[in-house]
């Protein structure tokens, strides 16, 4: 190769003789040529592979050299660099509090949320050989790429029972390792654990309440006895800590799971844990919910409806071929949707409380949200709320957040009187001809047929209450499972005996808090990030094999700082959960003695204003308010540690508010 | 360079257009090229060929790796080609027989097999938070050895954490499934249990800090309370089925301690009531349990040596004595190991009564070469053994656990002069400046003390304790608070309620649980350390003054004495007398140590080394740790976990002379 390349530049400089040589064809030159060719061939062989080897060798050597340097370098250099750029780092909260003299007091229980807990294989099909006790979920996700179909098969549950398919056992990873890191380098609980350790916490005083987040809450007890394990471990930790009650730190869906636990543990067996009516009062000091979707998450609606999150929706529009066809020989989204629809837990996040909470066609609690206006921290929130001048509201366009799904942007913005709706509930479902190319993908859309799809689109607007009907219409089997485990309404009479069924236990609006007047409930969440709240949909143009609906990402507002981007209406929140869901119960529903909180458990709201990391070296930042990254927020960690070390909500300073949560909560007309 | 050289012929070219000139030019070009090639080779040779070499290796490595990943089952095919089809692993076999999960299973790991991780450390251990210091790759041991030793050591006064350091056991099944990557401990057993339906909710790893004394695991980590609570939970969530407990190695002693602790009343004990074990435990299946201690522990405590280290020490004294830690590896190790209270739990128990005296030992007549056939009717077999063989074998005095000099080890007892060392004055040696940072109590002994020890010539199991008290008074003082090594005369004596007796089977009673079964499963057929020939080490006073005399060999080929160590039948670490005696005699039937008549079974597994390299550590191994991968043993355990009793397994399964030897021990039962 080198030879050849070297020759080329010389050729143009002497075009004449070269041409002659080749045309003249005399035997001698032919011979020479042949020899030359041979030589060239040999050196080509040399240079091609050798160059390759040389190149790889060079890269490897440099890489190793750098790796060696990196390892030899004292670990504090990145820190020096960061400090040089961003000024000295603040002490991590653990260090700070240790200097202040705090030490480990109350045992701490972590309740991870959906998707953050690791799952490992205990029994599988032949395609999963060699994966025994290896993580299928969490860690490196290596298997997703190696054998995607096999992975989907093992991660799916039975779509009738919501439990294991025959021959497959995937189980949650136990212990702190279950959710300290989600993937290598992507912390979930690790930062909090490390800081707690600084003031003396260790394994005997911390417990990760890992559970299989795919199952419905009650089924974790039926299959794995997870609730019993949590109960036993809390009892053990309280006993071995000299009677100090536990501080529970649930995150995301773990919040709902722990609500369920608190009802379960006091309920009589066989359905409940038989802990007695004072179990919570005896064992729990405080529940510090982080980013809890108490009233559900609008994000879960498109997830169930069309297997889309905001990011996926954009990708789907830009490159339909890739997502729709690529990873699994065909129909990625359908495979993913089929898998997630077997996970009962996704249904725990459907918005609860219907129109009363989330608003109807004409109004919604957040309708005057103005994200340009950055709030100052206000501790005396109730008084300041009244000072708000109402003139401000009228200036700007009103957004109908209550219309959770609208078909078309015009519909989303039109006054309610102008919308023509055709009821879909009675519409006949067409019997679509089973398309041969779709056979192996089970989605219930095929049962709907084209008529059903049209009927859904013709209804135009769905608010929170109607979303449930919609989901029942498009996914009857899934919702049949869900109805057995979750409920989304508001209780009129909490004493009705039907509310003793476990399906109500995770709904804050259909249960009473336990009788534990000394307990404290905190809601800690990030604000200042735009969060999905409502969607503009359209009927997807592709053939019947695809999911028939998709978010209309062409729907954007004209003005620059709009609330509508890529077909999604945004509101204040932590990127996943809107403040209304994480804050309402603690701001209003449970505040003081209400019918949902008969013993008057004190509630506190602690908001953390989002500040993105200043530079890349900070990683995910120490002041983030994003749903998962907030677990590395120093202010939040400090709050948790202070409570774990014995302080109460008043010592922390009571509420800490940046958003309009009290104003919005005041607008909700709910009997308390 | 190359470019310039190339241009030269070009410059000459335009002058001539005719063929001859062209030919000439071509010829010259050719020659030039030849020269170039030679030169290029020279240039290539240095950095380039280095890179080339690395690249070639990388490429071929990746290629092989790729191939290996493409055919995952290839090694199995090769193995099957060579050795015939592999037997089904016991889990699959029993699954086909229809066995399924029944009794929850509790694993109790032994010494050194459990992982330890850092929770708080000094400056030098920054970044190691929640990383394994023990187990895993041991990467830190090589990177910062002194720091590692500092963090692995305990306080030598209290036997608990030194200030500012918290090293804690890893919890969960990962604590001891693999000791190091690829070196299984419990993993094979777990995988086989999973085949018949076991999972996390029906298995529990009772991980504890194996460095600290048994009672201290409760004081510091609440480990015993955690085990109690978890066993109760397992029983409650598995439909009331009692647990099968599987302790390994030192875990057997730990679990003995647990069984006494859990039934003892509250502040010292767990307050479970006197029927806790009867209610919660179906069977205890001890694997290689050193119930009466292991002689290996003596060498470890006396001179930080095991057989392998001793040989290395004599072959390359400078390496081991100086190398890894800058200097004094052994001293550092010894200092660290001596802070671990649990090493003292393995000092031989029962004294001369069990281990023999100057003239007598239960294993007298053991023929180091003979292999026994499996004999189920052992009592009969024991009597059938002709006494003639006893005479023919050369008398090895196993009772002399430590002898100074081979002649002392072999001499008739009447010929040995024993000078008492206990009252010998300890010299106050001048602290040598180079030794200062290494704390071993030998410095307090001084040269007269060392000489007195050596003059005593011979130590039996009883006097070993005195010896250790003499050479390591601080350590033994800690040990005496937590362990006892005697034999109880009267078990009703209230002093035996103290926790220090709980791990000694000769000073406690088994719990009152007549339905419980206890098994002793262990390997046999491997020479195991039983007694040592020592010598004074020639080194400077900085060194450990004693070392095993590796030159002491027997002249005959198949001797019991090899490299200064007298071997006997066992599993490479624990002699059969220690693993088997309590089950063959001490607890068999209703005895004073076993008042409720808990049934005992001995299951021995004859060692068969792996046939070839592909088998790894073998499926029929009897070695102390490798036995955890022994298919026969796994099958026994799974059967019991699935509901079988000792009788269903076939009762005792014996290859060694354990019953014969046990008979010779004269102990009131």
mmCIF file of N, CA and C in Angstrom, chain A residues 2-3 6-7 9-10 13-14 21 24 28-29 35-36 39 46 50-51 53-54 56-58 60-61 64 75 98 120 122 132-133 169 171 174 176-177 180 193-194 197 200-204 206 223-225 228-229 232 236 240, chain B residues 2 6 10 13 17 19 23 26 29-30 33 36-37 40 44 48 51-52 54-56 58-59 62 117 119-120 126-127 129-130 166 168-169 171 173-174 177 190-191 194 197-201 203 220-222 225-226 229 233 237:
data_model
loop_
_atom_site.group_PDB
_atom_site.id
_atom_site.type_symbol
_atom_site.label_atom_id
_atom_site.label_comp_id
_atom_site.label_asym_id
_atom_site.label_seq_id
_atom_site.Cartn_x
_atom_site.Cartn_y
_atom_site.Cartn_z
ATOM 1 N N UNK A 2 1.852 1.211 0.872
ATOM 2 C CA UNK A 2 2.705 2.394 0.940
ATOM 3 C C UNK A 2 3.391 2.597 -0.389
ATOM 4 N N UNK A 3 3.825 1.509 -0.959
ATOM 5 C CA UNK A 3 4.468 1.572 -2.255
ATOM 6 C C UNK A 3 3.564 2.196 -3.295
ATOM 7 N N UNK A 6 2.894 5.735 -2.793
ATOM 8 C CA UNK A 6 4.047 6.560 -3.081
ATOM 9 C C UNK A 6 4.172 6.781 -4.580
ATOM 10 N N UNK A 7 3.745 5.815 -5.314
ATOM 11 C CA UNK A 7 3.914 5.916 -6.766
ATOM 12 C C UNK A 7 2.978 6.920 -7.373
ATOM 13 N N UNK A 9 1.654 9.882 -6.738
ATOM 14 C CA UNK A 9 1.957 11.296 -6.951
ATOM 15 C C UNK A 9 3.022 11.484 -8.025
ATOM 16 N N UNK A 10 3.852 10.484 -8.213
ATOM 17 C CA UNK A 10 4.907 10.640 -9.210
ATOM 18 C C UNK A 10 4.359 10.513 -10.625
ATOM 19 N N UNK A 13 3.639 13.624 -12.895
ATOM 20 C CA UNK A 13 4.816 14.413 -13.255
ATOM 21 C C UNK A 13 5.485 13.875 -14.519
ATOM 22 N N UNK A 14 5.222 12.637 -14.833
ATOM 23 C CA UNK A 14 5.864 12.079 -16.055
ATOM 24 C C UNK A 14 4.849 11.205 -16.789
ATOM 25 N N UNK A 21 5.268 2.994 -21.641
ATOM 26 C CA UNK A 21 5.592 1.717 -21.039
ATOM 27 C C UNK A 21 4.425 0.755 -21.112
ATOM 28 N N UNK A 24 3.549 -0.079 -24.861
ATOM 29 C CA UNK A 24 4.548 -0.743 -25.689
ATOM 30 C C UNK A 24 4.515 -2.246 -25.561
ATOM 31 N N UNK A 28 10.074 -7.666 -21.963
ATOM 32 C CA UNK A 28 10.886 -7.398 -20.773
ATOM 33 C C UNK A 28 10.094 -6.597 -19.735
ATOM 34 N N UNK A 29 9.475 -5.556 -20.255
ATOM 35 C CA UNK A 29 8.734 -4.713 -19.311
ATOM 36 C C UNK A 29 7.569 -5.484 -18.716
ATOM 37 N N UNK A 35 6.897 -8.938 -12.110
ATOM 38 C CA UNK A 35 7.680 -9.012 -10.889
ATOM 39 C C UNK A 35 7.246 -7.903 -9.917
ATOM 40 N N UNK A 36 7.088 -6.762 -10.575
ATOM 41 C CA UNK A 36 6.710 -5.620 -9.769
ATOM 42 C C UNK A 36 5.382 -5.872 -9.059
ATOM 43 N N UNK A 39 5.786 -8.116 -6.310
ATOM 44 C CA UNK A 39 6.364 -7.427 -5.183
ATOM 45 C C UNK A 39 5.308 -6.545 -4.500
ATOM 46 N N UNK A 46 1.689 -7.102 3.248
ATOM 47 C CA UNK A 46 2.395 -6.565 4.408
ATOM 48 C C UNK A 46 1.675 -5.349 4.953
ATOM 49 N N UNK A 50 -0.501 -5.307 8.277
ATOM 50 C CA UNK A 50 0.456 -4.772 9.238
ATOM 51 C C UNK A 50 0.078 -3.378 9.670
ATOM 52 N N UNK A 51 -0.330 -2.574 8.703
ATOM 53 C CA UNK A 51 -0.728 -1.227 9.077
ATOM 54 C C UNK A 51 -1.886 -1.260 10.055
ATOM 55 N N UNK A 53 -2.588 -3.685 12.114
ATOM 56 C CA UNK A 53 -2.071 -4.096 13.417
ATOM 57 C C UNK A 53 -1.349 -2.940 14.073
ATOM 58 N N UNK A 54 -0.540 -2.277 13.269
ATOM 59 C CA UNK A 54 0.247 -1.162 13.803
ATOM 60 C C UNK A 54 -0.672 -0.112 14.406
ATOM 61 N N UNK A 56 -3.840 -0.403 15.387
ATOM 62 C CA UNK A 56 -4.536 -0.858 16.597
ATOM 63 C C UNK A 56 -3.587 -0.877 17.776
ATOM 64 N N UNK A 57 -2.365 -1.355 17.501
ATOM 65 C CA UNK A 57 -1.370 -1.400 18.552
ATOM 66 C C UNK A 57 -1.100 -0.018 19.115
ATOM 67 N N UNK A 58 -0.985 0.944 18.190
ATOM 68 C CA UNK A 58 -0.721 2.315 18.616
ATOM 69 C C UNK A 58 -1.851 2.809 19.515
ATOM 70 N N UNK A 60 -4.086 1.048 21.147
ATOM 71 C CA UNK A 60 -4.112 0.334 22.423
ATOM 72 C C UNK A 60 -3.056 0.883 23.359
ATOM 73 N N UNK A 61 -1.857 1.059 22.828
ATOM 74 C CA UNK A 61 -0.765 1.508 23.695
ATOM 75 C C UNK A 61 -1.081 2.870 24.285
ATOM 76 N N UNK A 64 -3.735 2.501 26.860
ATOM 77 C CA UNK A 64 -3.224 1.963 28.122
ATOM 78 C C UNK A 64 -2.412 3.005 28.873
ATOM 79 N N UNK A 75 -6.416 10.795 43.051
ATOM 80 C CA UNK A 75 -7.830 10.883 42.714
ATOM 81 C C UNK A 75 -8.367 12.289 42.873
ATOM 82 N N UNK A 98 -21.672 16.252 60.021
ATOM 83 C CA UNK A 98 -20.836 15.572 61.000
ATOM 84 C C UNK A 98 -20.063 16.600 61.823
ATOM 85 N N UNK A 120 -33.069 -9.456 38.476
ATOM 86 C CA UNK A 120 -32.138 -10.485 38.021
ATOM 87 C C UNK A 120 -32.882 -11.775 37.710
ATOM 88 N N UNK A 122 -33.683 -15.693 37.716
ATOM 89 C CA UNK A 122 -33.510 -16.899 38.532
ATOM 90 C C UNK A 122 -33.884 -18.163 37.777
ATOM 91 N N UNK A 132 -28.018 -16.759 34.732
ATOM 92 C CA UNK A 132 -28.510 -17.007 36.073
ATOM 93 C C UNK A 132 -27.936 -15.999 37.064
ATOM 94 N N UNK A 133 -28.824 -15.347 37.775
ATOM 95 C CA UNK A 133 -28.459 -14.325 38.760
ATOM 96 C C UNK A 133 -27.697 -13.157 38.153
ATOM 97 N N UNK A 169 -38.524 -16.892 35.888
ATOM 98 C CA UNK A 169 -38.564 -16.216 37.174
ATOM 99 C C UNK A 169 -37.550 -15.082 37.163
ATOM 100 N N UNK A 171 -36.471 -11.812 39.411
ATOM 101 C CA UNK A 171 -36.693 -11.370 40.782
ATOM 102 C C UNK A 171 -35.913 -10.096 41.084
ATOM 103 N N UNK A 174 -31.860 -7.862 45.930
ATOM 104 C CA UNK A 174 -32.043 -7.327 47.279
ATOM 105 C C UNK A 174 -30.851 -6.496 47.724
ATOM 106 N N UNK A 176 -28.731 -2.987 49.412
ATOM 107 C CA UNK A 176 -28.474 -1.625 48.958
ATOM 108 C C UNK A 176 -28.044 -1.598 47.502
ATOM 109 N N UNK A 177 -27.413 -2.653 47.024
ATOM 110 C CA UNK A 177 -26.963 -2.662 45.632
ATOM 111 C C UNK A 177 -28.124 -2.675 44.649
ATOM 112 N N UNK A 180 -28.571 1.403 44.287
ATOM 113 C CA UNK A 180 -27.622 2.482 44.570
ATOM 114 C C UNK A 180 -27.184 3.134 43.262
ATOM 115 N N UNK A 193 -26.679 7.490 50.315
ATOM 116 C CA UNK A 193 -26.087 6.463 51.181
ATOM 117 C C UNK A 193 -24.712 6.896 51.649
ATOM 118 N N UNK A 194 -23.906 7.414 50.709
ATOM 119 C CA UNK A 194 -22.543 7.824 51.075
ATOM 120 C C UNK A 194 -22.578 8.933 52.116
ATOM 121 N N UNK A 197 -23.537 7.603 55.468
ATOM 122 C CA UNK A 197 -22.436 6.850 56.075
ATOM 123 C C UNK A 197 -21.474 7.777 56.806
ATOM 124 N N UNK A 200 -22.223 8.026 60.297
ATOM 125 C CA UNK A 200 -22.204 6.791 61.075
ATOM 126 C C UNK A 200 -23.190 5.728 60.648
ATOM 127 N N UNK A 201 -23.935 5.969 59.571
ATOM 128 C CA UNK A 201 -24.859 4.927 59.129
ATOM 129 C C UNK A 201 -24.104 3.787 58.481
ATOM 130 N N UNK A 202 -24.630 2.598 58.624
ATOM 131 C CA UNK A 202 -24.089 1.457 57.935
ATOM 132 C C UNK A 202 -25.219 0.483 57.680
ATOM 133 N N UNK A 203 -24.864 -0.668 57.164
ATOM 134 C CA UNK A 203 -25.876 -1.608 56.691
ATOM 135 C C UNK A 203 -26.921 -1.954 57.761
ATOM 136 N N UNK A 204 -26.514 -2.007 59.011
ATOM 137 C CA UNK A 204 -27.477 -2.444 60.016
ATOM 138 C C UNK A 204 -28.545 -1.387 60.279
ATOM 139 N N UNK A 206 -29.623 0.767 57.683
ATOM 140 C CA UNK A 206 -30.226 1.173 56.421
ATOM 141 C C UNK A 206 -30.817 -0.057 55.771
ATOM 142 N N UNK A 223 -46.425 -12.928 45.556
ATOM 143 C CA UNK A 223 -45.380 -13.725 44.922
ATOM 144 C C UNK A 223 -44.101 -13.780 45.749
ATOM 145 N N UNK A 224 -43.636 -12.628 46.212
ATOM 146 C CA UNK A 224 -42.315 -12.577 46.849
ATOM 147 C C UNK A 224 -42.366 -12.322 48.353
ATOM 148 N N UNK A 225 -43.527 -12.121 48.913
ATOM 149 C CA UNK A 225 -43.639 -11.745 50.333
ATOM 150 C C UNK A 225 -42.825 -10.484 50.639
ATOM 151 N N UNK A 228 -44.083 -8.379 53.645
ATOM 152 C CA UNK A 228 -43.731 -9.017 54.918
ATOM 153 C C UNK A 228 -42.268 -8.789 55.241
ATOM 154 N N UNK A 229 -41.429 -8.851 54.223
ATOM 155 C CA UNK A 229 -40.001 -8.641 54.456
ATOM 156 C C UNK A 229 -39.739 -7.225 54.929
ATOM 157 N N UNK A 232 -40.860 -6.995 58.547
ATOM 158 C CA UNK A 232 -39.934 -7.671 59.446
ATOM 159 C C UNK A 232 -38.639 -6.885 59.594
ATOM 160 N N UNK A 236 -37.092 -5.228 62.928
ATOM 161 C CA UNK A 236 -35.759 -5.605 63.384
ATOM 162 C C UNK A 236 -34.903 -4.373 63.619
ATOM 163 N N UNK A 240 -33.229 -3.195 67.061
ATOM 164 C CA UNK A 240 -31.786 -3.177 67.287
ATOM 165 C C UNK A 240 -31.227 -1.759 67.374
ATOM 166 N N UNK B 2 11.749 9.403 2.748
ATOM 167 C CA UNK B 2 11.369 8.526 1.645
ATOM 168 C C UNK B 2 11.045 9.339 0.411
ATOM 169 N N UNK B 6 12.726 9.224 -3.342
ATOM 170 C CA UNK B 6 11.946 8.867 -4.510
ATOM 171 C C UNK B 6 12.129 9.894 -5.627
ATOM 172 N N UNK B 10 13.144 10.342 -10.334
ATOM 173 C CA UNK B 10 12.219 11.119 -11.171
ATOM 174 C C UNK B 10 12.953 12.257 -11.857
ATOM 175 N N UNK B 13 14.679 11.149 -14.857
ATOM 176 C CA UNK B 13 13.860 10.544 -15.901
ATOM 177 C C UNK B 13 13.601 11.444 -17.116
ATOM 178 N N UNK B 17 13.819 9.726 -23.247
ATOM 179 C CA UNK B 17 12.526 9.192 -23.594
ATOM 180 C C UNK B 17 12.622 7.789 -24.177
ATOM 181 N N UNK B 19 13.722 3.743 -24.924
ATOM 182 C CA UNK B 19 13.486 2.546 -24.126
ATOM 183 C C UNK B 19 14.646 2.190 -23.231
ATOM 184 N N UNK B 23 14.569 1.582 -19.501
ATOM 185 C CA UNK B 23 14.936 0.344 -18.857
ATOM 186 C C UNK B 23 15.908 0.602 -17.725
ATOM 187 N N UNK B 26 14.297 2.074 -14.998
ATOM 188 C CA UNK B 26 13.473 1.112 -14.266
ATOM 189 C C UNK B 26 14.342 0.233 -13.378
ATOM 190 N N UNK B 29 15.422 2.085 -10.604
ATOM 191 C CA UNK B 29 14.274 2.235 -9.690
ATOM 192 C C UNK B 29 14.102 0.984 -8.822
ATOM 193 N N UNK B 30 14.234 -0.151 -9.536
ATOM 194 C CA UNK B 30 14.055 -1.410 -8.833
ATOM 195 C C UNK B 30 15.053 -1.554 -7.701
ATOM 196 N N UNK B 33 14.353 0.595 -4.959
ATOM 197 C CA UNK B 33 13.244 0.129 -4.145
ATOM 198 C C UNK B 33 13.714 -0.959 -3.183
ATOM 199 N N UNK B 36 15.406 0.559 -0.501
ATOM 200 C CA UNK B 36 14.418 1.197 0.376
ATOM 201 C C UNK B 36 13.793 0.188 1.335
ATOM 202 N N UNK B 37 13.464 -0.969 0.731
ATOM 203 C CA UNK B 37 12.776 -1.945 1.552
ATOM 204 C C UNK B 37 13.648 -2.357 2.739
ATOM 205 N N UNK B 40 13.648 0.412 5.087
ATOM 206 C CA UNK B 40 12.386 0.563 5.757
ATOM 207 C C UNK B 40 12.273 -0.442 6.897
ATOM 208 N N UNK B 44 11.320 0.368 10.570
ATOM 209 C CA UNK B 44 10.161 -0.254 11.196
ATOM 210 C C UNK B 44 10.477 -0.824 12.568
ATOM 211 N N UNK B 48 7.678 0.979 15.731
ATOM 212 C CA UNK B 48 6.616 0.455 14.882
ATOM 213 C C UNK B 48 6.363 -1.016 15.136
ATOM 214 N N UNK B 51 4.469 -1.481 18.220
ATOM 215 C CA UNK B 51 3.051 -1.224 18.028
ATOM 216 C C UNK B 51 2.416 -2.375 17.275
ATOM 217 N N UNK B 52 3.134 -2.819 16.237
ATOM 218 C CA UNK B 52 2.605 -3.904 15.422
ATOM 219 C C UNK B 52 2.349 -5.125 16.284
ATOM 220 N N UNK B 54 1.885 -5.315 19.543
ATOM 221 C CA UNK B 54 0.741 -5.114 20.442
ATOM 222 C C UNK B 54 -0.555 -5.265 19.666
ATOM 223 N N UNK B 55 -0.586 -4.627 18.499
ATOM 224 C CA UNK B 55 -1.797 -4.696 17.682
ATOM 225 C C UNK B 55 -2.132 -6.122 17.312
ATOM 226 N N UNK B 56 -1.104 -6.862 16.892
ATOM 227 C CA UNK B 56 -1.347 -8.243 16.478
ATOM 228 C C UNK B 56 -1.905 -9.046 17.634
ATOM 229 N N UNK B 58 -3.476 -7.898 20.286
ATOM 230 C CA UNK B 58 -4.832 -7.442 20.572
ATOM 231 C C UNK B 58 -5.818 -8.077 19.599
ATOM 232 N N UNK B 59 -5.463 -7.988 18.307
ATOM 233 C CA UNK B 59 -6.386 -8.481 17.285
ATOM 234 C C UNK B 59 -6.671 -9.959 17.489
ATOM 235 N N UNK B 62 -8.810 -10.454 20.461
ATOM 236 C CA UNK B 62 -10.216 -10.143 20.218
ATOM 237 C C UNK B 62 -10.882 -11.209 19.369
ATOM 238 N N UNK B 117 -16.501 -4.983 53.272
ATOM 239 C CA UNK B 117 -16.412 -3.729 52.527
ATOM 240 C C UNK B 117 -16.187 -2.560 53.468
ATOM 241 N N UNK B 119 -16.767 1.069 55.058
ATOM 242 C CA UNK B 119 -17.804 2.085 55.262
ATOM 243 C C UNK B 119 -17.230 3.392 55.766
ATOM 244 N N UNK B 120 -16.079 3.304 56.404
ATOM 245 C CA UNK B 120 -15.421 4.538 56.815
ATOM 246 C C UNK B 120 -13.953 4.223 56.914
ATOM 247 N N UNK B 126 -9.449 6.668 50.631
ATOM 248 C CA UNK B 126 -10.480 7.469 49.988
ATOM 249 C C UNK B 126 -10.924 6.770 48.708
ATOM 250 N N UNK B 127 -12.145 6.969 48.335
ATOM 251 C CA UNK B 127 -12.672 6.395 47.090
ATOM 252 C C UNK B 127 -13.010 4.922 47.237
ATOM 253 N N UNK B 129 -15.085 3.701 49.436
ATOM 254 C CA UNK B 129 -16.354 3.560 50.150
ATOM 255 C C UNK B 129 -17.228 2.490 49.505
ATOM 256 N N UNK B 130 -17.637 1.550 50.319
ATOM 257 C CA UNK B 130 -18.476 0.437 49.884
ATOM 258 C C UNK B 130 -17.823 -0.412 48.814
ATOM 259 N N UNK B 166 -14.339 1.763 59.707
ATOM 260 C CA UNK B 166 -15.450 0.835 59.801
ATOM 261 C C UNK B 166 -15.418 -0.081 58.589
ATOM 262 N N UNK B 168 -17.197 -3.487 57.186
ATOM 263 C CA UNK B 168 -18.400 -4.232 57.523
ATOM 264 C C UNK B 168 -18.613 -5.379 56.549
ATOM 265 N N UNK B 169 -19.302 -6.427 57.022
ATOM 266 C CA UNK B 169 -19.556 -7.542 56.100
ATOM 267 C C UNK B 169 -20.503 -7.126 54.982
ATOM 268 N N UNK B 171 -23.585 -7.888 52.693
ATOM 269 C CA UNK B 171 -24.752 -8.688 53.030
ATOM 270 C C UNK B 171 -25.381 -9.272 51.776
ATOM 271 N N UNK B 173 -26.738 -12.700 49.320
ATOM 272 C CA UNK B 173 -26.093 -13.877 48.740
ATOM 273 C C UNK B 173 -24.758 -13.533 48.115
ATOM 274 N N UNK B 174 -24.602 -12.291 47.635
ATOM 275 C CA UNK B 174 -23.337 -11.907 47.000
ATOM 276 C C UNK B 174 -22.182 -11.893 47.990
ATOM 277 N N UNK B 177 -21.012 -15.820 47.532
ATOM 278 C CA UNK B 177 -21.255 -16.768 46.446
ATOM 279 C C UNK B 177 -19.965 -17.046 45.689
ATOM 280 N N UNK B 190 -26.079 -22.622 45.288
ATOM 281 C CA UNK B 190 -27.208 -21.727 45.051
ATOM 282 C C UNK B 190 -27.830 -22.010 43.691
ATOM 283 N N UNK B 191 -26.980 -22.169 42.675
ATOM 284 C CA UNK B 191 -27.498 -22.412 41.326
ATOM 285 C C UNK B 191 -28.299 -23.706 41.281
ATOM 286 N N UNK B 194 -31.604 -23.293 42.977
ATOM 287 C CA UNK B 194 -32.525 -22.513 42.150
ATOM 288 C C UNK B 194 -33.232 -23.386 41.124
ATOM 289 N N UNK B 197 -36.396 -24.522 42.301
ATOM 290 C CA UNK B 197 -37.369 -23.490 42.643
ATOM 291 C C UNK B 197 -36.968 -22.525 43.733
ATOM 292 N N UNK B 198 -35.768 -22.666 44.266
ATOM 293 C CA UNK B 198 -35.366 -21.728 45.315
ATOM 294 C C UNK B 198 -35.078 -20.357 44.725
ATOM 295 N N UNK B 199 -35.347 -19.343 45.481
ATOM 296 C CA UNK B 199 -34.992 -17.996 45.084
ATOM 297 C C UNK B 199 -34.713 -17.198 46.340
ATOM 298 N N UNK B 200 -34.505 -15.922 46.157
ATOM 299 C CA UNK B 200 -34.072 -15.062 47.267
ATOM 300 C C UNK B 200 -34.979 -15.174 48.495
ATOM 301 N N UNK B 201 -36.267 -15.354 48.284
ATOM 302 C CA UNK B 201 -37.159 -15.333 49.437
ATOM 303 C C UNK B 201 -37.075 -16.619 50.249
ATOM 304 N N UNK B 203 -33.968 -18.266 50.529
ATOM 305 C CA UNK B 203 -32.566 -18.492 50.867
ATOM 306 C C UNK B 203 -32.062 -17.275 51.615
ATOM 307 N N UNK B 220 -21.640 -5.372 67.902
ATOM 308 C CA UNK B 220 -21.346 -4.312 66.960
ATOM 309 C C UNK B 220 -22.366 -4.236 65.825
ATOM 310 N N UNK B 221 -22.662 -5.383 65.205
ATOM 311 C CA UNK B 221 -23.473 -5.353 63.983
ATOM 312 C C UNK B 221 -24.874 -5.913 64.157
ATOM 313 N N UNK B 222 -25.200 -6.425 65.336
ATOM 314 C CA UNK B 222 -26.491 -7.089 65.529
ATOM 315 C C UNK B 222 -26.655 -8.275 64.571
ATOM 316 N N UNK B 225 -28.977 -11.056 65.902
ATOM 317 C CA UNK B 225 -30.383 -10.648 65.872
ATOM 318 C C UNK B 225 -30.925 -10.688 64.456
ATOM 319 N N UNK B 226 -30.085 -10.272 63.519
ATOM 320 C CA UNK B 226 -30.535 -10.283 62.123
ATOM 321 C C UNK B 226 -30.792 -11.699 61.656
ATOM 322 N N UNK B 229 -34.060 -12.865 63.251
ATOM 323 C CA UNK B 229 -35.218 -12.249 62.629
ATOM 324 C C UNK B 229 -35.453 -12.803 61.228
ATOM 325 N N UNK B 233 -38.622 -14.858 59.783
ATOM 326 C CA UNK B 233 -39.343 -14.396 58.597
ATOM 327 C C UNK B 233 -39.437 -15.494 57.541
ATOM 328 N N UNK B 237 -42.909 -16.905 56.120
ATOM 329 C CA UNK B 237 -43.344 -16.677 54.742
ATOM 330 C C UNK B 237 -43.258 -17.930 53.883
#
